[in-house]
Amino acid sequence: VCGLCALLAGRGGGAPNESLFATAADRVERDRNRRARIGRINQILAHYRLVLDDRGPQTLVLRAPTGRSVVLGDFSGVWAAADQLAGRPIDPLDPALLAFLEALQ
Amino acid sequence: VIAVHVLTGFLGSGKTTLLQHMLRSKELADTAIIVNELGEIPIDHDVLARLDGETVVMAGGCLCCAVRDDLGQTIRSLLERRDRGTVPAFQRLLIETTGLADPVPIVRTLLADPVLHHHVRPGNIIVTLDATHGLAQASAYPEVTRQLLLADHIVITKTDLASDADQAPVRVLAQQINPLATIQNVTVARAHPGALVADRMMEDIGRAANVIEQASDTELRASHTPGVAATCLTIGTALAWNDFGLWLGLLLHRHGDRVLRTKSLLNVGGSPGPVLVQSVHHAVYPPQHLDQWPSADRRTRIVVIAKDIARESIEASLAAFCGVANVPVRRDVWPQAWRER
């Protein structure tokens, strides 16, 4: 189960034993994917002035410009936490967000 | 990991008759059955008890709410008994629900249970639709259209009791409501049990995409499901898996109440074969990474059935999130069968 598959399935990360059996190459690939995912999420969150920090394999910190922050164990709760910190829902159909993302491309 | 299929359909639409037929099939001989009965007297259990297969009656409520927690426990118990050898080995599970049941909480229970998802996966949602009363029931009961919208297979039953002229609109209705579903329009005794439990997601997407591409803009929308429309997005370039996953995850997080069903065949950069992803409301099934493409056509196809979301919004959102400008989206769906009527 890749990290994104697990994320889509609402389980937040890889399989529990993944790290026991993963090869060094697997870990490098997984870390690369994790960084890419965080980078992409931060592009989306920038529209709401939020930042997601990577603080280790099982720690993510979502920060708002007000100083408020939320600590998350995995990716599964990122959008719900972002809704709260932004004070409005992160809406992938919002034309303003779409225009913001397209301007980045 | 074994598949858990759900058999549902309105009251009196022939679920149990179809179940009995399925259980007589050699193809489904190694199937364990879970029956959900509404009320204290599990009448259907007496019928099913005479059949081969494991029957667990969950009495005292509707599967979707009162006993939903019991579902995980029941499946875990079945798996343990199978492993101990106290029930015959089975390769799949089939849940027969009450006539008014919503299949979504069943799927969500299977996906959310931290133990179960290592052992079982959601299979097909099979829905029976009465050829004689299906139209009237769909008009009168939103539960019927909802079951049809969520179906992978629709079996039109009692076709021996309805003329061809009477059956045609029922079939049109079924396809119109859900172009992603395979429709069997036969008497139950001639239904194909193996097909009902087969994984044909790739074929479903291809058929729905063809239906959508061939439809004209002027065709009428389904009066039974106001605001509901199916859309197919076809993309010729490879998508980034991270981008698509984040888009779908966020779309369902925010709009999963209105995005009823999605099935996607994805050309993902760096992957030798397609990735298949499907969702029911907020629940995403485990994606399937295939080893190779079945044909030279390697376009991504994303079919979305949604309520009160404009096709253009979905198109623009995918384009912005995945960096695929000018997605050549086809029209809203109005099936071939509707045009032929």
XYZ file of C-alpha atoms in Angstrom:
446
model
C 0.000 0.000 0.000
C 1.596 3.265 -1.038
C 1.219 6.252 1.227
C -1.207 8.017 -1.055
C -3.386 4.899 -1.444
C -3.632 4.689 2.315
C -4.333 8.405 2.495
C -7.137 8.105 -0.041
C -8.543 5.188 1.911
C -8.617 7.401 5.003
C -5.856 5.653 6.881
C -3.350 8.427 6.737
C -0.112 6.669 5.908
C 1.542 3.442 4.859
C 0.844 0.000 6.223
C 1.927 -0.424 9.849
C 4.753 -2.834 9.003
C 5.922 -0.926 5.971
C 9.036 0.429 7.660
C 10.096 -3.056 8.840
C 10.259 -4.469 5.363
C 11.004 -1.420 3.261
C 14.360 -1.345 1.544
C 16.559 1.714 1.616
C 15.429 2.525 -1.915
C 11.787 2.235 -0.819
C 12.423 4.654 2.009
C 14.131 7.143 -0.250
C 11.208 6.963 -2.662
C 8.699 7.258 0.159
C 10.482 10.277 1.598
C 10.614 11.893 -1.819
C 6.870 11.336 -2.280
C 6.169 12.701 1.167
C 8.119 15.870 0.448
C 6.379 16.275 -2.901
C 2.973 15.779 -1.290
C 3.705 18.320 1.442
C 4.961 20.764 -1.179
C 1.790 20.399 -3.215
C -0.436 20.723 -0.149
C 1.424 23.896 0.806
C 0.735 25.351 -2.634
C -2.976 24.825 -1.999
C -2.847 26.051 1.596
C -0.958 29.210 0.638
C -4.224 30.573 -0.720
C -5.543 30.430 2.839
C -2.233 31.663 4.358
C -1.651 28.326 6.065
C 1.594 26.312 6.168
C 2.140 22.596 6.692
C 5.490 21.721 8.286
C 7.120 18.308 8.192
C 8.429 17.543 11.671
C 9.359 13.885 11.238
C 7.850 10.636 9.971
C 4.744 10.847 12.124
C 4.449 14.530 12.855
C 2.985 17.286 10.741
C 2.262 20.770 12.048
C -0.301 22.995 10.397
C 0.226 26.678 11.144
C -1.931 29.777 10.691
C -0.626 33.364 10.526
C -2.442 34.062 13.778
C -0.026 31.762 15.586
C -2.544 28.989 16.006
C -1.305 25.542 15.051
C -2.458 21.926 14.975
C -0.232 18.859 15.335
C -1.187 15.921 13.112
C 0.056 12.357 13.107
C -0.513 11.825 9.398
C -2.104 13.357 6.323
C -5.635 12.096 6.932
C -6.688 15.063 9.066
C -5.000 17.838 7.105
C -8.049 19.176 5.267
C -10.328 19.130 8.296
C -7.701 20.935 10.374
C -7.132 23.433 7.561
C -10.874 24.149 7.417
C -10.749 25.054 11.091
C -7.611 27.161 11.006
C -8.682 29.013 7.871
C -12.113 29.674 9.326
C -13.706 28.555 6.075
C -13.764 25.336 4.099
C -10.913 24.540 1.732
C -12.993 24.224 -1.418
C -11.453 22.623 -4.519
C -14.286 24.060 -6.614
C -13.725 27.654 -5.450
C -12.839 29.711 -8.558
C -10.546 31.954 -6.498
C -8.493 28.961 -5.351
C -8.359 27.585 -8.887
C -7.163 30.912 -10.243
C -4.497 31.003 -7.508
C -3.257 27.520 -8.430
C -3.255 28.259 -12.133
C -1.187 31.368 -11.526
C 1.466 29.140 -9.960
C 1.772 26.956 -13.037
C -8.130 -10.065 0.974
C -11.602 -11.224 0.047
C -14.373 -9.194 -1.554
C -17.532 -8.276 0.309
C -20.430 -7.788 -2.065
C -23.677 -6.072 -1.140
C -27.055 -7.197 -2.471
C -29.783 -4.641 -2.030
C -33.006 -3.537 -3.690
C -36.412 -2.260 -2.757
C -38.905 -4.300 -0.738
C -40.275 -7.150 -2.823
C -37.922 -6.529 -5.734
C -36.575 -10.072 -5.662
C -33.395 -9.846 -3.589
C -33.843 -13.142 -1.823
C -34.894 -14.933 -5.001
C -31.766 -13.656 -6.698
C -29.675 -14.605 -3.673
C -31.030 -18.141 -3.767
C -30.249 -18.337 -7.462
C -26.739 -17.034 -6.875
C -26.100 -19.543 -4.113
C -27.101 -22.439 -6.350
C -24.399 -21.448 -8.803
C -21.161 -23.428 -8.625
C -19.275 -20.202 -9.276
C -20.446 -18.857 -5.939
C -20.278 -22.082 -3.966
C -17.613 -20.710 -1.649
C -19.627 -17.670 -0.587
C -20.596 -16.813 2.979
C -23.855 -14.922 3.388
C -24.753 -12.278 5.907
C -28.445 -11.475 6.009
C -29.806 -8.377 7.647
C -33.395 -8.665 8.719
C -35.601 -5.829 9.818
C -37.807 -7.004 12.670
C -37.688 -9.817 15.139
C -38.700 -12.688 12.882
C -35.973 -13.372 10.353
C -38.163 -14.995 7.745
C -35.512 -14.997 5.098
C -33.173 -16.860 7.381
C -35.447 -19.900 7.269
C -35.154 -19.896 3.529
C -31.448 -19.360 3.460
C -30.767 -21.907 6.133
C -31.600 -24.612 3.652
C -28.928 -23.374 1.312
C -25.226 -24.072 1.412
C -23.275 -21.144 2.756
C -22.808 -19.340 6.004
C -25.758 -17.281 7.174
C -25.514 -14.817 9.980
C -28.708 -13.030 10.825
C -28.342 -9.577 12.225
C -31.771 -9.038 13.739
C -33.156 -5.972 15.394
C -32.529 -3.105 13.039
C -31.410 -1.684 9.766
C -27.895 -2.576 8.721
C -27.098 1.043 7.964
C -27.588 2.397 11.415
C -28.552 0.338 14.416
C -26.371 -2.642 13.718
C -23.642 -1.115 11.646
C -21.107 -1.672 14.390
C -22.137 -5.306 14.446
C -21.176 -5.722 10.838
C -17.465 -5.494 11.485
C -17.808 -7.785 14.476
C -19.842 -10.270 12.463
C -17.296 -10.372 9.659
C -14.397 -10.705 12.078
C -16.206 -13.575 13.783
C -16.809 -15.272 10.447
C -13.161 -14.943 9.489
C -12.030 -16.358 12.830
C -14.408 -19.298 12.542
C -13.201 -19.927 9.030
C -9.604 -19.925 10.206
C -10.473 -22.339 13.027
C -12.254 -24.592 10.567
C -15.625 -24.376 12.304
C -17.285 -23.001 9.171
C -16.453 -24.022 5.601
C -13.724 -22.036 3.921
C -15.178 -19.184 1.877
C -13.635 -16.926 -0.726
C -16.114 -14.084 -0.682
C -18.856 -12.544 1.436
C -22.288 -11.423 0.309
C -24.445 -9.159 2.453
C -28.170 -9.050 1.761
C -29.592 -5.832 3.154
C -33.068 -4.674 3.967
C -35.087 -3.132 1.162
C -34.654 0.388 2.418
C -30.974 0.059 3.249
C -28.333 2.473 2.097
C -25.230 0.532 1.050
C -22.803 3.362 1.757
C -22.367 2.767 5.521
C -21.524 -0.840 4.750
C -18.740 0.240 2.412
C -17.520 2.773 4.932
C -17.499 0.185 7.702
C -15.394 -2.157 5.572
C -12.898 0.569 4.735
C -12.695 2.236 8.123
C -12.338 -0.825 10.355
C -8.636 -0.997 11.284
C -8.622 -4.803 11.339
C -11.030 -5.599 8.545
C -9.298 -3.650 5.826
C -6.392 -6.101 5.997
C -8.765 -9.007 5.311
C -11.661 -7.752 3.209
C -12.337 -5.160 0.547
C -15.602 -3.729 -0.778
C -16.851 -5.735 -3.740
C -19.802 -4.964 -5.962
C -23.041 -3.290 -5.011
C -25.770 -5.363 -6.676
C -29.233 -3.817 -6.862
C -32.489 -5.491 -7.873
C -35.098 -3.437 -9.713
C -38.627 -4.729 -10.290
C -39.590 -4.706 -13.991
C -43.254 -4.341 -13.117
C -43.117 -1.723 -10.364
C -39.637 -0.231 -10.704
C -40.720 3.000 -12.369
C -43.381 3.741 -9.788
C -41.085 2.825 -6.915
C -38.314 5.047 -8.237
C -40.779 7.931 -8.389
C -42.177 7.371 -4.946
C -39.137 6.305 -2.934
C -35.810 8.155 -3.000
C -34.222 5.044 -1.489
C -34.739 3.301 -4.827
C -32.978 5.917 -6.934
C -30.216 6.149 -4.357
C -29.612 2.403 -4.495
C -29.535 2.590 -8.293
C -27.096 5.504 -8.245
C -24.663 3.558 -6.108
C -24.938 0.237 -7.966
C -22.210 -1.603 -9.819
C -24.761 -4.090 -11.153
C -28.490 -3.605 -11.612
C -30.547 -6.747 -12.080
C -33.987 -6.037 -13.487
C -36.176 -8.738 -11.990
C -39.600 -10.192 -12.775
C -39.061 -9.650 -16.471
C -41.289 -12.645 -17.149
C -44.186 -10.658 -15.653
C -43.747 -7.544 -17.794
C -44.071 -7.049 -21.539
C -41.081 -5.875 -23.538
C -42.762 -2.508 -23.938
C -43.183 -2.187 -20.186
C -39.643 -3.297 -19.447
C -37.911 -0.899 -21.808
C -38.513 2.253 -19.733
C -37.293 0.465 -16.611
C -34.034 -0.356 -18.297
C -33.762 3.179 -19.631
C -34.359 4.512 -16.142
C -31.637 2.307 -14.676
C -29.073 3.286 -17.277
C -30.071 6.916 -17.149
C -29.658 7.102 -13.403
C -26.354 5.243 -13.395
C -24.411 4.813 -16.645
C -21.578 3.210 -14.680
C -23.689 0.196 -13.730
C -23.888 -3.031 -15.687
C -27.509 -3.939 -16.266
C -28.848 -7.468 -16.466
C -32.323 -7.499 -17.896
C -33.334 -11.117 -17.479
C -35.498 -13.312 -15.339
C -33.705 -14.017 -12.102
C -33.413 -17.690 -13.028
C -31.257 -16.677 -15.991
C -29.111 -14.083 -14.246
C -25.366 -14.631 -14.402
C -24.111 -14.990 -10.831
C -20.428 -14.997 -11.768
C -20.766 -11.696 -13.586
C -22.430 -10.092 -10.571
C -19.377 -10.649 -8.392
C -16.739 -10.053 -11.073
C -14.517 -6.980 -10.960
C -15.263 -5.158 -14.190
C -14.431 -1.637 -13.240
C -12.339 -1.007 -16.334
C -15.182 -2.146 -18.591
C -17.666 -0.061 -16.587
C -15.591 3.077 -17.104
C -15.155 2.390 -20.804
C -18.854 1.803 -21.328
C -19.873 4.875 -19.345
C -17.351 7.000 -21.228
C -18.726 5.791 -24.554
C -22.279 6.501 -23.462
C -21.291 9.986 -22.373
C -19.306 10.734 -25.501
C -22.170 9.683 -27.762
C -24.839 11.636 -25.944
C -26.094 14.943 -27.291
C -26.397 18.144 -25.317
C -30.101 18.424 -25.822
C -31.159 15.186 -24.267
C -33.264 15.422 -21.181
C -31.991 15.000 -17.699
C -33.281 12.272 -15.417
C -36.503 13.486 -13.879
C -36.145 10.921 -11.103
C -32.889 12.405 -9.906
C -33.078 16.184 -10.209
C -29.687 17.829 -10.261
C -27.809 14.568 -10.724
C -25.590 14.226 -13.765
C -22.698 12.053 -14.852
C -19.610 13.580 -16.406
C -16.610 11.990 -18.054
C -13.251 13.735 -18.178
C -10.860 12.322 -20.764
C -7.225 13.346 -20.604
C -4.550 12.443 -23.100
C -1.489 13.209 -20.969
C -0.213 11.399 -17.899
C -1.296 12.665 -14.492
C 0.856 12.976 -11.392
C -0.469 10.482 -8.826
C 0.132 12.900 -5.946
C -1.797 15.683 -7.676
C -4.746 13.474 -8.551
C -4.870 11.905 -5.108
C -4.852 15.257 -3.359
C -7.524 16.572 -5.717
C -9.848 13.595 -5.245
C -9.224 13.498 -1.513
C -10.032 17.180 -1.108
C -13.009 17.021 -3.487
C -14.540 14.210 -1.433
C -13.619 15.842 1.874
C -15.473 19.004 0.891
C -18.183 17.689 -1.450
C -18.478 13.969 -0.710
C -22.118 14.494 0.191
C -22.772 15.533 -3.431
C -20.144 13.531 -5.305
C -22.097 10.307 -5.245
C -19.868 8.013 -7.237
C -16.573 8.204 -9.093
C -14.679 5.629 -11.100
C -11.354 6.549 -12.630
C -8.953 4.855 -14.992
C -5.732 6.801 -14.635
C -2.617 7.093 -16.728
C -0.133 7.893 -13.999
C 3.349 9.073 -14.838
C 5.952 6.389 -14.097
C 3.433 3.577 -13.720
C 3.552 0.682 -16.243
C -0.197 0.129 -16.180
C -3.307 2.096 -15.279
C -4.416 2.871 -11.757
C -8.085 2.258 -10.989
C -9.725 4.338 -8.276
C -13.347 4.437 -7.231
C -15.300 6.166 -4.506
C -18.758 6.185 -3.006
C -19.484 9.508 -1.327
C -16.592 10.143 1.090
C -15.280 6.587 0.933
C -12.440 5.757 -1.449
C -11.805 2.096 -2.258
C -8.191 0.919 -2.186
C -6.716 1.928 -5.565
C -5.685 -0.886 -7.904
C -2.327 -0.568 -9.646
C -2.391 -2.752 -12.770
C 0.760 -4.157 -14.373
C -0.119 -3.308 -17.943
C -2.616 -1.572 -20.191
C -5.178 -3.805 -21.885
C -5.048 -1.845 -25.152
C -3.232 0.945 -26.947
C -5.740 3.481 -25.609
C -3.977 4.962 -22.608
C -6.119 7.987 -21.963
C -7.158 8.820 -18.442
C -10.901 8.647 -17.932
C -12.616 9.968 -14.860
C -16.360 9.393 -14.532
C -18.131 11.417 -11.854
C -21.792 11.160 -10.853
C -22.600 14.235 -8.815
C -25.575 16.206 -7.594
C -25.820 19.959 -8.091
C -22.225 20.383 -9.235
C -21.727 21.799 -12.701
C -19.590 19.784 -15.059
C -17.511 22.883 -15.768
C -16.623 23.227 -12.080
C -15.260 19.692 -11.906
C -13.351 20.213 -15.140
C -11.802 23.498 -13.992
C -10.899 22.055 -10.613
C -9.128 19.017 -12.029
C -7.300 21.184 -14.542
C -6.031 23.557 -11.851
C -5.040 20.847 -9.368
C -3.422 18.493 -11.856
C -2.012 21.018 -14.283
C -3.875 19.632 -17.234
C -5.106 22.642 -19.128
C -7.948 22.357 -21.594
C -9.226 19.032 -20.376
C -11.413 17.832 -23.254
C -14.422 17.062 -21.148
C -17.301 15.328 -22.833
C -20.876 16.300 -22.350
C -23.094 15.545 -19.417
C -24.389 12.066 -19.756
C -27.590 11.006 -21.343
C -27.336 7.367 -22.244
C -27.731 5.765 -25.610
C -30.758 3.882 -24.350
C -32.503 7.138 -23.592
C -32.014 8.333 -27.138
C -33.277 5.061 -28.575
C -36.505 5.193 -26.698
